[in-house]
Short mmCIF file of N, CA and C in Angstrom, two decimals:
data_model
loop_
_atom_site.label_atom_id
_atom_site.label_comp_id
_atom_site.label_asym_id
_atom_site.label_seq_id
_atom_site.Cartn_x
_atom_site.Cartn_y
_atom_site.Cartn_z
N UNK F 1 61.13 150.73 121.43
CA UNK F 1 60.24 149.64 121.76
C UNK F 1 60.96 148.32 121.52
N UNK F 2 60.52 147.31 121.64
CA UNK F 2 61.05 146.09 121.96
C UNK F 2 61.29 145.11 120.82
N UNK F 3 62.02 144.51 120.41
CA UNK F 3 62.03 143.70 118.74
C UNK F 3 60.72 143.36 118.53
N UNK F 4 60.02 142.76 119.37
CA UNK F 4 58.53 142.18 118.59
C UNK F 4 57.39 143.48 118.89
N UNK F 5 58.03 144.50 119.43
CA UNK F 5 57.06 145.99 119.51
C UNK F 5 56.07 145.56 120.50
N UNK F 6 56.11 145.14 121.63
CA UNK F 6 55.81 145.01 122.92
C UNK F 6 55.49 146.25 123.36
N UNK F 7 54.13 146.36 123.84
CA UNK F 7 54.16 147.82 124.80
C UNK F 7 54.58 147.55 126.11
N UNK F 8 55.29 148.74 126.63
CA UNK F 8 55.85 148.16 127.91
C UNK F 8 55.01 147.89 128.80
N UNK F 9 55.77 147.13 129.75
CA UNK F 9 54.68 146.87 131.17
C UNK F 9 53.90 147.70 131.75
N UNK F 10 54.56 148.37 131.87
CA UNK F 10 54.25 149.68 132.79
C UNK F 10 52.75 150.92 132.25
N UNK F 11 52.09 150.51 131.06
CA UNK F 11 51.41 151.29 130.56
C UNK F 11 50.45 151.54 131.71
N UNK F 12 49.90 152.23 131.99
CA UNK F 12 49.17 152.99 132.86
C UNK F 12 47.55 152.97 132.40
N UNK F 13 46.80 152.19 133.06
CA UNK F 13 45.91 152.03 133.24
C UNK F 13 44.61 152.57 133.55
N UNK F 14 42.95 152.77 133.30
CA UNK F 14 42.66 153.78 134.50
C UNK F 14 42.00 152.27 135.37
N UNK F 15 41.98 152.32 136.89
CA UNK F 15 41.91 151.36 137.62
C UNK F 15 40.68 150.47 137.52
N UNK F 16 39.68 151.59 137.13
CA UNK F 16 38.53 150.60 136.17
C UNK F 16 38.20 150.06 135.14
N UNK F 17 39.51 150.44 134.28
CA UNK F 17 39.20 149.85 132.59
C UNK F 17 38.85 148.51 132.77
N UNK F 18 38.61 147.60 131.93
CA UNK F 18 38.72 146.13 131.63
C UNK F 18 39.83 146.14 130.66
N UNK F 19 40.37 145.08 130.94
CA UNK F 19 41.55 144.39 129.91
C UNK F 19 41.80 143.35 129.53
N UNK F 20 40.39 142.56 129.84
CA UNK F 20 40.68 141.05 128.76
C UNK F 20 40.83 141.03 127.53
N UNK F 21 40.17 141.84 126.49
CA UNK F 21 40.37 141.62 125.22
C UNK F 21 42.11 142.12 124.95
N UNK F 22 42.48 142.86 125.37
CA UNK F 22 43.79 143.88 124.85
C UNK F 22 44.72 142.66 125.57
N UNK F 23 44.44 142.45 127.06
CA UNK F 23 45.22 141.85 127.63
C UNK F 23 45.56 139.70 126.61
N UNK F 24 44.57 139.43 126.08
CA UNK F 24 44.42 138.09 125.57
C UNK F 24 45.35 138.58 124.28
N UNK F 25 44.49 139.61 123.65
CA UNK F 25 45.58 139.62 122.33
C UNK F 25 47.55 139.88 122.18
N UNK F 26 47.63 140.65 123.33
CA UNK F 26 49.13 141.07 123.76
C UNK F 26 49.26 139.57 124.20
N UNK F 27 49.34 138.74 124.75
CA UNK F 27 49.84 137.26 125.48
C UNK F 27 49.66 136.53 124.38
N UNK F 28 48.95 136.69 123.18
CA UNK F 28 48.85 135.33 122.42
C UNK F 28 50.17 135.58 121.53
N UNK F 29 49.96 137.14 121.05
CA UNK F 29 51.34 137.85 119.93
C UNK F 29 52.56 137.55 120.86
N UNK F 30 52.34 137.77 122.16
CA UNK F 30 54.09 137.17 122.71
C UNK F 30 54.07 135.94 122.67
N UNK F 31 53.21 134.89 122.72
CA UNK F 31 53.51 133.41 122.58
C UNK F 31 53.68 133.08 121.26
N UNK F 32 53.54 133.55 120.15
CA UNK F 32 53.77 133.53 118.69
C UNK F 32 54.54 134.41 118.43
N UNK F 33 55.38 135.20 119.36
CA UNK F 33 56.52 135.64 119.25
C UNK F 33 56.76 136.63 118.19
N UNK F 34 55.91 137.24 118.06
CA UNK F 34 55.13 137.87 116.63
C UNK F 34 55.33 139.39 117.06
N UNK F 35 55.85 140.48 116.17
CA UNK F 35 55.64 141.83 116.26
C UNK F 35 54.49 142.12 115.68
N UNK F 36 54.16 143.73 115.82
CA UNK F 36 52.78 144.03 115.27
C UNK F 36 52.45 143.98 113.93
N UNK F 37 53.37 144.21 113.29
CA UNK F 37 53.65 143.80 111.94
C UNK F 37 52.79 142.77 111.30
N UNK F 38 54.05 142.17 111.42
CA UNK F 38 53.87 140.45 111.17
C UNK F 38 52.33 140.11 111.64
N UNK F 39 51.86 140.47 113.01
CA UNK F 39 50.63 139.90 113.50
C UNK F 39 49.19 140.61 112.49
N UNK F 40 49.67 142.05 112.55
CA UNK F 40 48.45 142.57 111.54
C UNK F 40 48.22 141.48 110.07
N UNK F 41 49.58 141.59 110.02
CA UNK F 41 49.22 140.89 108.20
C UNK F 41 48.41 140.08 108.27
N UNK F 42 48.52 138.89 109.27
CA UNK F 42 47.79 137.95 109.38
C UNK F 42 46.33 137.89 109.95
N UNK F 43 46.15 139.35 110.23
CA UNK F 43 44.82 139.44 111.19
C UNK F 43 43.90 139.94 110.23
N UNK F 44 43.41 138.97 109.35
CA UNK F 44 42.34 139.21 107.75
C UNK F 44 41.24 137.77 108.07
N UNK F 45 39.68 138.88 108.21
CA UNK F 45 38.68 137.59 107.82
C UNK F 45 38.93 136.64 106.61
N UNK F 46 38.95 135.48 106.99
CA UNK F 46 39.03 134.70 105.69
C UNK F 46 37.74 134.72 105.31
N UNK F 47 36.39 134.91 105.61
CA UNK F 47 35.40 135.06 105.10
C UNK F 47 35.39 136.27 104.07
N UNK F 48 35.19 137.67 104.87
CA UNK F 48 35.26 138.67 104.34
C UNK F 48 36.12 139.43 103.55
N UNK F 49 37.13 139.04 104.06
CA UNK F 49 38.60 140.19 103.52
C UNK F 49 38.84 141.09 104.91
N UNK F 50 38.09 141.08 105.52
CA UNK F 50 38.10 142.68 106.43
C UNK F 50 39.48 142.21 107.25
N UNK F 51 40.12 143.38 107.14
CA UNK F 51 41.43 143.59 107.74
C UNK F 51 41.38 144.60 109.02
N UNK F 52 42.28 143.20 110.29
CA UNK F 52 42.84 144.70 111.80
C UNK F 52 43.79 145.56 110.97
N UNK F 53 44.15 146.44 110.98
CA UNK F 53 45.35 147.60 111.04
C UNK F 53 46.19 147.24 111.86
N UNK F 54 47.35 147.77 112.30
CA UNK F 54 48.79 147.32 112.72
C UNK F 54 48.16 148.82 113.87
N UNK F 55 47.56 150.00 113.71
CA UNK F 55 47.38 151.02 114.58
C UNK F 55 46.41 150.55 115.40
N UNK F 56 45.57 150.03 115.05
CA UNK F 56 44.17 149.59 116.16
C UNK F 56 44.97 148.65 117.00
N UNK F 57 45.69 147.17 116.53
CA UNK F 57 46.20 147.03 117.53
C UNK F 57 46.92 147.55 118.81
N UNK F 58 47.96 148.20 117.87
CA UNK F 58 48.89 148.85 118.95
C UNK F 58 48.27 150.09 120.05
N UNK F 59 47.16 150.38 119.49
CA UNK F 59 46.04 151.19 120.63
C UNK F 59 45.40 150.30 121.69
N UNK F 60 44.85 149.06 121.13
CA UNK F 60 44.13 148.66 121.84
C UNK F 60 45.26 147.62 123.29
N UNK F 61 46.70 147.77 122.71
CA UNK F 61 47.53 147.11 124.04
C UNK F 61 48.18 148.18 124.36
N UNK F 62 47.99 149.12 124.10
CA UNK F 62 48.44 150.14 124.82
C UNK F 62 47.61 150.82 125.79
N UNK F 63 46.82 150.21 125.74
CA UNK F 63 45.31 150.89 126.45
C UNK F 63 44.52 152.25 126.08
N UNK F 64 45.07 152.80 125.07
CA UNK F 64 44.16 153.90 123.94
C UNK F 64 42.88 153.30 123.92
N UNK F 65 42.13 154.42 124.08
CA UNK F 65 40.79 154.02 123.07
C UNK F 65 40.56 153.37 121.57
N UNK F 66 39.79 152.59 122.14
CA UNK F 66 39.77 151.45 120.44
C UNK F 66 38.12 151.50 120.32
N UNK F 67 37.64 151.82 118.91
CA UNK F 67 36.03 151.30 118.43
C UNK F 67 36.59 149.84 119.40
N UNK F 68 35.19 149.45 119.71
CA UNK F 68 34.83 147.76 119.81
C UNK F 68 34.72 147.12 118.43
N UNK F 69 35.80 146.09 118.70
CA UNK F 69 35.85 145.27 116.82
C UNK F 69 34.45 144.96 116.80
N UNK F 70 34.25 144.75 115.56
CA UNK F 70 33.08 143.84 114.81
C UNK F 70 32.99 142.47 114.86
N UNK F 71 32.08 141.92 113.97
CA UNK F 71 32.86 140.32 114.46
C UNK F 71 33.25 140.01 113.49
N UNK F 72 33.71 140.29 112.25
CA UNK F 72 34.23 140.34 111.07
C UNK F 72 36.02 140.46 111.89
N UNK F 73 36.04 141.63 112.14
CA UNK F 73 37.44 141.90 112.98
C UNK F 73 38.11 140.80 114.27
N UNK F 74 36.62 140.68 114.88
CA UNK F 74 37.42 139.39 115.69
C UNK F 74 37.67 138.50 115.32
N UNK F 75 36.72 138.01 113.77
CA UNK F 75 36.82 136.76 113.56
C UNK F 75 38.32 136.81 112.58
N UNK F 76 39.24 138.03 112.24
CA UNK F 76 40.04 138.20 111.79
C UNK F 76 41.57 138.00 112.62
N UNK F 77 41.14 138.76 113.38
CA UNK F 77 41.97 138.83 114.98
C UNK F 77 42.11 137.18 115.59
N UNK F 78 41.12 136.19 115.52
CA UNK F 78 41.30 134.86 115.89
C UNK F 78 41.90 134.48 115.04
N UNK F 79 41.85 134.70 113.49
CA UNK F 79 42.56 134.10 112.98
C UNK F 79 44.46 134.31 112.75
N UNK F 80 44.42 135.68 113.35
CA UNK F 80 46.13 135.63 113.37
C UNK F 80 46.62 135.09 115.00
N UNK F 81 45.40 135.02 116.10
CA UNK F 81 45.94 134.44 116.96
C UNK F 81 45.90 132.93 117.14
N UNK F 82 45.33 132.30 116.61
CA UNK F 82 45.12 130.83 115.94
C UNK F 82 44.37 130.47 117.37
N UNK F 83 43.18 131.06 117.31
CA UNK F 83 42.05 130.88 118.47
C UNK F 83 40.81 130.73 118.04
N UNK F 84 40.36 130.60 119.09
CA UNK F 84 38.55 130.04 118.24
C UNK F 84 37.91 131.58 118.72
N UNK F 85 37.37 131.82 117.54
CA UNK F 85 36.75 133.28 117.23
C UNK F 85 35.72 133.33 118.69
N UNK F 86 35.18 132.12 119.12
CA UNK F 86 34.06 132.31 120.64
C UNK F 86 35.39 133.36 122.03
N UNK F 87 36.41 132.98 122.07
CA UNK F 87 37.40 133.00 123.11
C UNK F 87 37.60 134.51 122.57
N UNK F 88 37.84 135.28 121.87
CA UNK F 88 37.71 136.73 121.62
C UNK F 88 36.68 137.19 121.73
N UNK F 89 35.32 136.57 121.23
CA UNK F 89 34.35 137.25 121.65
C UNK F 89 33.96 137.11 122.89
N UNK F 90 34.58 136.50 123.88
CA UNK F 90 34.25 136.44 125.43
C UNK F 90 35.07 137.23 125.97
N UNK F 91 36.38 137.90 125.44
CA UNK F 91 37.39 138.64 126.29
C UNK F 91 36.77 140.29 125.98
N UNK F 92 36.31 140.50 124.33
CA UNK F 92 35.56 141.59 124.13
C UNK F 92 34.77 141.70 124.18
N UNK F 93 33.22 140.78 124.86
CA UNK F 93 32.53 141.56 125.82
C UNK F 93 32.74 141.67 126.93
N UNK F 94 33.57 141.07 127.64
CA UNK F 94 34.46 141.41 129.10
C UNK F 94 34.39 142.95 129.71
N UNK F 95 35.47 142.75 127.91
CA UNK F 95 36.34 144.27 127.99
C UNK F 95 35.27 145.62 127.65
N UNK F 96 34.57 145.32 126.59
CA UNK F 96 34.02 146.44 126.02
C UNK F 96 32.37 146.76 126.45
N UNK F 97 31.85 145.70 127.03
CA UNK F 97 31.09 145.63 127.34
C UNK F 97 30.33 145.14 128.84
N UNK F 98 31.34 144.69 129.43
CA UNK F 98 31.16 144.34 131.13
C UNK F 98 30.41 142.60 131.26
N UNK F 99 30.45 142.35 129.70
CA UNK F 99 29.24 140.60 129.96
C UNK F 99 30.34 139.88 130.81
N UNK F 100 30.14 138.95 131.90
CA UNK F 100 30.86 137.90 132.51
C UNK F 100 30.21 137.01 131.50
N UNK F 101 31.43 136.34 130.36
CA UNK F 101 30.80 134.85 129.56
C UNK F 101 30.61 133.84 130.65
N UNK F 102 30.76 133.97 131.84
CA UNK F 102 30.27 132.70 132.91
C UNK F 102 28.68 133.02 133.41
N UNK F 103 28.27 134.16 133.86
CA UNK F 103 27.43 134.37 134.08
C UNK F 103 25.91 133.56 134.09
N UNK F 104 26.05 133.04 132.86
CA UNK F 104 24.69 132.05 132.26
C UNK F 104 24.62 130.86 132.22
N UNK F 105 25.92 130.42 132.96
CA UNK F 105 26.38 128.82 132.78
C UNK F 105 25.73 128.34 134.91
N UNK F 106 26.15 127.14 134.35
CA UNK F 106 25.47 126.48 136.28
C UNK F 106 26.63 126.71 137.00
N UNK F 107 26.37 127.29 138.64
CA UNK F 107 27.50 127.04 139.21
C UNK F 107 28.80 125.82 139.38
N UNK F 108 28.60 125.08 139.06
CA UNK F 108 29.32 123.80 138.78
C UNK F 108 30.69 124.28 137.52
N UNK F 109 29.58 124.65 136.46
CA UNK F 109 30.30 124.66 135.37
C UNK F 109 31.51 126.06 135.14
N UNK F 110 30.41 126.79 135.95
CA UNK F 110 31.41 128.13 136.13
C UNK F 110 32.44 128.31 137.23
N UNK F 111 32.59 126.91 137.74
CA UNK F 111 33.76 127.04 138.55
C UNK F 111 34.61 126.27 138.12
N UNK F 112 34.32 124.92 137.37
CA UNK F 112 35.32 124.13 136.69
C UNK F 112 36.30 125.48 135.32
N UNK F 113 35.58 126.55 134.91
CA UNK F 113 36.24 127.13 133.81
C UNK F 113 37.22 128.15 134.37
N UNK F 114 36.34 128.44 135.66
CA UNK F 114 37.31 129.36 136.27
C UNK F 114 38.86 128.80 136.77
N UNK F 115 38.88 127.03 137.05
CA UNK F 115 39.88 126.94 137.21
C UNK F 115 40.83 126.72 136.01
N UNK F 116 40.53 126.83 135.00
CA UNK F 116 41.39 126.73 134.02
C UNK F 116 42.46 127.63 133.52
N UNK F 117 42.34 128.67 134.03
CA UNK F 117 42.89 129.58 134.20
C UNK F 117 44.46 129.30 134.78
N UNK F 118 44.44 128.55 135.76
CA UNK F 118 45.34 127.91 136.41
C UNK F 118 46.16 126.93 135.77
N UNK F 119 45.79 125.79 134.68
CA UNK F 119 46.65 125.20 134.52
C UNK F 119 47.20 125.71 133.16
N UNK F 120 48.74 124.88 132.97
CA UNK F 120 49.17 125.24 131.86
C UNK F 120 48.64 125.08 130.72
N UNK F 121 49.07 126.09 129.37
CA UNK F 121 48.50 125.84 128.17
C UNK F 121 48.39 124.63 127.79
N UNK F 122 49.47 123.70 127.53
CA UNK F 122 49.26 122.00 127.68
C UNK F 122 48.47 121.30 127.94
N UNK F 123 48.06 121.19 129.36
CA UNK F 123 47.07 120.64 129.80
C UNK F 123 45.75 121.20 130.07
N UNK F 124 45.72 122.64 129.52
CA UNK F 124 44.58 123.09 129.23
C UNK F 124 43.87 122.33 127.64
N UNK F 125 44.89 122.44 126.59
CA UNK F 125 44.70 121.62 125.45
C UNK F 125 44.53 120.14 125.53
N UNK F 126 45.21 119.53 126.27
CA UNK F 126 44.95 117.93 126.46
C UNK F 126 42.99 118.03 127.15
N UNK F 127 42.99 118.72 128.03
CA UNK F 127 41.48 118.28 128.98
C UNK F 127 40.64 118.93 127.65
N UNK F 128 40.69 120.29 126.98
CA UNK F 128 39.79 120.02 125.45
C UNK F 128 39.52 118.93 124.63
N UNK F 129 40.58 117.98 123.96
CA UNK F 129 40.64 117.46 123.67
C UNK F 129 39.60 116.05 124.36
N UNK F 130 40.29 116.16 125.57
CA UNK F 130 39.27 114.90 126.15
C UNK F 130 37.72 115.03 126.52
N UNK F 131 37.62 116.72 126.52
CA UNK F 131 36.12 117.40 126.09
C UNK F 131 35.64 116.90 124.99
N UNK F 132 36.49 117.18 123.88
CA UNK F 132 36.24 117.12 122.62
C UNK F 132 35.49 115.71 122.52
N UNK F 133 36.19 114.57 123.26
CA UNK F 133 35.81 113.12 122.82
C UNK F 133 34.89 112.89 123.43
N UNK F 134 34.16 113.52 124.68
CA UNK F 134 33.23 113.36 125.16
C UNK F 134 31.81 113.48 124.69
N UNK F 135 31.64 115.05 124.18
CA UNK F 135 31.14 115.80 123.71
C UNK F 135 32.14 116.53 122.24
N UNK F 136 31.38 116.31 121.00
CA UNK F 136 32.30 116.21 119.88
C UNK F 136 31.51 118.01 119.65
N UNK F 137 32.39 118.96 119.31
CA UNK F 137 31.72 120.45 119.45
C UNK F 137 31.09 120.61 118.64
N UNK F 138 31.03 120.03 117.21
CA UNK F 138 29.41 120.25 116.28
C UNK F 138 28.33 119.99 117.07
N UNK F 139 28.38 118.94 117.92
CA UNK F 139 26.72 118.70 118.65
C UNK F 139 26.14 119.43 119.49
N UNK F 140 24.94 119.57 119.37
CA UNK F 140 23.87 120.23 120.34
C UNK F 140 24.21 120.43 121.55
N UNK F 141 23.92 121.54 122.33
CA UNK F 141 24.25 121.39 123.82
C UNK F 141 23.36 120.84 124.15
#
């Protein structure tokens, strides 16, 4: 396997699985350049204590069957991917559960998110930010 323990590309799929959650967590550990190792250690609720395993990961990007985390676990899992615990829980009900997190929002809004997808991480973080000043995220929707 690969220095940072990368599952290969090629893992084999079945053509209906979902793969946002597996797929978000594999892309964040290669942008933090992080093996499974290293990434488990860090994947601990700071609330709870509750700890991912270094095996659940490597199942769940390998496309093995994985329990659906808890939110103790995601909120553990955000914290070794240095993400906001909402953005895991939208890829794992994607994945584990079929919810579209756009679904409930206005067409307007669910097409501005869909394009975000598109731009780079950068300027995905700069237009938050200028969210942020708009609308400060403690406040009420």
């Amino acid at each position: 396997m690969a220095p940072n323990d990368t599952p290969p590309s090629g893992t084999a799929h079945d053509s209906e699985q979902r793969t946002q959650f597996a797929d978000l967590i594999r892309a964040r550990r290669a942008e933090l350049n992080e093996g499974l190792n290293a990434f488990a250690e860090r994947a601990v609720d700071p609330v709870s204590g509750v700890r991912v395993k270094r095996g659940w990961i490597y199942r769940l990007e390998t496309g093995q069957p994985v329990t659906p985390p808890a939110f103790e676990e995601l909120r553990a899992l955000a914290e070794a991917c240095g993400l906001p615990v909402e953005a895991l829980q939208d890829a794992a009900g994607s994945q584990f559960h079929g919810v579209d997190p756009l679904s409930g929002g206005s067409s307007e809004a669910t097409a501005y998110v869909r394009k975000l997808d598109r731009l780079p991480a950068d300027q995905r973080e700069r237009l938050l930010r200028l969210i942020d000043t708009l609308v400060p995220p403690d406040s009420p929707e």
